[in-house]
């Protein structure tokens, strides 16, 4: 009876050991599944991080290109502003020159009028002188005839 009891206890222990081994195998399988899931999740996180990094790098590149474009536009705007200032200065100088030209034209017209008046006066003086010479010549002829 003792042997049967021991035999039953050994069978029970073997059955328990088999159940424990099966449970251990289930735990190992569950742990392996958990590890595979964790590895897959880590791989997915790594892929997401790599994708986010690529998107961030593309955004940085796009922003740098936009900054470069804005700098070019600023240089162009500055050049246009300088050109506008130079044009305004030339326009002011031309306006001043036009005023000077108008004054010079008035002075020239006044000089031309003065010259014309002087010519008329000279012509009148020449006619008067010629008339005096003619009168003197006529008087001399008359005087010689007498």
Short mmCIF file of C-alpha atoms in Angstrom, two decimals:
data_model
loop_
_atom_site.label_atom_id
_atom_site.label_comp_id
_atom_site.label_asym_id
_atom_site.label_seq_id
_atom_site.Cartn_x
_atom_site.Cartn_y
_atom_site.Cartn_z
CA UNK A 1 0.00 0.00 0.00
CA UNK A 2 2.84 2.29 0.80
CA UNK A 3 4.34 1.56 -2.58
CA UNK A 4 1.06 2.25 -4.30
CA UNK A 5 0.79 5.48 -2.36
CA UNK A 6 4.33 6.41 -3.32
CA UNK A 7 3.64 5.29 -6.86
CA UNK A 8 0.51 7.51 -6.94
CA UNK A 9 2.51 10.37 -5.46
CA UNK A 10 5.25 9.88 -8.12
CA UNK A 11 2.58 9.79 -10.87
CA UNK A 12 0.98 12.91 -9.38
CA UNK A 13 4.37 14.59 -9.21
CA UNK A 14 5.12 13.53 -12.79
CA UNK A 15 1.72 14.81 -13.90
CA UNK A 16 2.35 18.05 -12.01
CA UNK A 17 5.84 18.26 -13.56
CA UNK A 18 4.29 17.69 -17.01
CA UNK A 19 1.67 20.38 -16.29
CA UNK A 20 4.41 22.69 -15.00
CA UNK A 21 6.52 21.93 -18.09
CA UNK A 22 3.50 22.62 -20.34
CA UNK A 23 2.75 25.83 -18.43
CA UNK A 24 6.45 26.77 -18.67
CA UNK A 25 6.31 26.11 -22.43
CA UNK A 26 3.15 28.26 -22.68
CA UNK A 27 4.92 31.02 -20.72
CA UNK A 28 7.96 30.70 -22.96
CA UNK A 29 5.73 30.84 -26.05
CA UNK A 30 3.87 33.85 -24.56
CA UNK A 31 7.20 35.50 -23.72
CA UNK A 32 8.49 34.80 -27.25
CA UNK A 33 5.27 36.25 -28.69
CA UNK A 34 5.60 39.26 -26.40
CA UNK A 35 9.24 39.66 -27.49
CA UNK A 36 8.24 39.41 -31.16
CA UNK A 37 5.44 41.94 -30.55
CA UNK A 38 7.84 44.21 -28.70
CA UNK A 39 10.40 43.84 -31.52
CA UNK A 40 7.70 44.57 -34.12
CA UNK A 41 6.51 47.58 -32.10
CA UNK A 42 10.12 48.79 -31.78
CA UNK A 43 10.65 48.30 -35.52
CA UNK A 44 7.43 50.24 -36.19
CA UNK A 45 8.54 53.01 -33.80
CA UNK A 46 11.94 53.11 -35.53
CA UNK A 47 10.24 53.30 -38.94
CA UNK A 48 7.94 56.08 -37.71
CA UNK A 49 10.90 57.93 -36.22
CA UNK A 50 12.81 57.56 -39.50
CA UNK A 51 9.79 58.77 -41.46
CA UNK A 52 9.32 61.73 -39.11
CA UNK A 53 13.01 62.55 -39.41
CA UNK A 54 12.75 62.40 -43.22
CA UNK A 55 9.67 64.66 -43.15
CA UNK A 56 11.44 67.05 -40.78
CA UNK A 57 14.51 67.12 -43.04
CA UNK A 58 12.31 67.82 -46.08
CA UNK A 59 10.59 70.61 -44.14
CA UNK A 60 13.97 72.04 -43.13
CA UNK A 61 15.13 71.88 -46.75
CA UNK A 62 11.92 73.57 -47.90
CA UNK A 63 12.28 76.28 -45.26
CA UNK A 64 15.92 76.84 -46.17
CA UNK A 65 14.94 77.16 -49.83
CA UNK A 66 12.21 79.61 -48.87
CA UNK A 67 14.65 81.63 -46.75
CA UNK A 68 17.09 81.72 -49.67
CA UNK A 69 14.27 82.83 -51.97
CA UNK A 70 13.23 85.53 -49.51
CA UNK A 71 16.83 86.73 -49.26
CA UNK A 72 17.02 86.93 -53.05
CA UNK A 73 13.75 88.86 -53.12
CA UNK A 74 15.05 91.20 -50.39
CA UNK A 75 18.25 91.83 -52.39
CA UNK A 76 16.11 92.48 -55.48
CA UNK A 77 13.82 94.83 -53.53
CA UNK A 78 16.86 96.66 -52.13
CA UNK A 79 18.30 96.99 -55.63
CA UNK A 80 14.97 98.29 -56.93
CA UNK A 81 14.75 100.72 -53.99
CA UNK A 82 18.26 101.98 -54.79
CA UNK A 83 17.36 102.26 -58.47
CA UNK A 84 14.19 104.18 -57.56
CA UNK A 85 16.19 106.57 -55.36
CA UNK A 86 18.71 107.11 -58.18
CA UNK A 87 15.87 107.68 -60.65
CA UNK A 88 14.25 110.17 -58.29
CA UNK A 89 17.60 111.97 -57.93
CA UNK A 90 18.01 112.05 -61.72
CA UNK A 91 14.44 113.30 -62.07
CA UNK A 92 15.08 116.02 -59.50
CA UNK A 93 18.28 116.97 -61.31
CA UNK A 94 16.46 116.94 -64.64
CA UNK A 95 13.70 119.05 -63.11
CA UNK A 96 16.34 121.46 -61.85
CA UNK A 97 17.99 121.37 -65.26
CA UNK A 98 14.61 122.00 -66.87
CA UNK A 99 14.11 124.99 -64.59
CA UNK A 100 17.62 126.13 -65.44
CA UNK A 101 16.87 125.52 -69.11
CA UNK A 102 13.67 127.55 -68.87
CA UNK A 103 15.55 130.39 -67.20
CA UNK A 104 18.28 130.14 -69.83
CA UNK A 105 15.63 130.17 -72.58
CA UNK A 106 14.07 133.30 -71.06
CA UNK A 107 17.51 134.90 -70.81
CA UNK A 108 18.25 133.89 -74.40
CA UNK A 109 14.92 135.33 -75.59
CA UNK A 110 15.63 138.54 -73.71
CA UNK A 111 19.11 138.67 -75.28
CA UNK A 112 17.60 137.99 -78.72
CA UNK A 113 15.08 140.81 -78.20
CA UNK A 114 17.88 143.08 -77.00
CA UNK A 115 19.96 142.13 -80.05
CA UNK A 116 17.03 142.76 -82.38
CA UNK A 117 16.46 146.15 -80.74
CA UNK A 118 20.15 146.95 -81.08
CA UNK A 119 20.06 145.93 -84.77
CA UNK A 120 17.05 148.13 -85.37
CA UNK A 121 18.74 150.99 -83.55
CA UNK A 122 21.94 150.43 -85.54
CA UNK A 123 19.94 150.30 -88.77
CA UNK A 124 18.10 153.50 -87.79
CA UNK A 125 21.40 155.13 -86.89
CA UNK A 126 22.88 153.95 -90.18
CA UNK A 127 19.90 155.33 -92.08
CA UNK A 128 20.17 158.63 -90.19
CA UNK A 129 23.89 158.75 -90.88
CA UNK A 130 23.27 157.93 -94.53
CA UNK A 131 20.59 160.60 -94.65
CA UNK A 132 23.03 163.11 -93.18
CA UNK A 133 25.66 162.06 -95.68
CA UNK A 134 23.14 162.31 -98.51
CA UNK A 135 22.03 165.74 -97.24
CA UNK A 136 25.64 166.88 -96.96
CA UNK A 137 26.38 165.53 -100.44
CA UNK A 138 23.27 167.29 -101.82
CA UNK A 139 24.22 170.48 -100.05
CA UNK A 140 27.75 170.15 -101.42
CA UNK A 141 26.40 169.63 -104.94
CA UNK A 142 24.09 172.56 -104.52
CA UNK A 143 26.91 174.63 -103.18
CA UNK A 144 29.13 173.72 -106.13
CA UNK A 145 26.43 174.59 -108.60
CA UNK A 146 26.07 177.94 -107.12
#
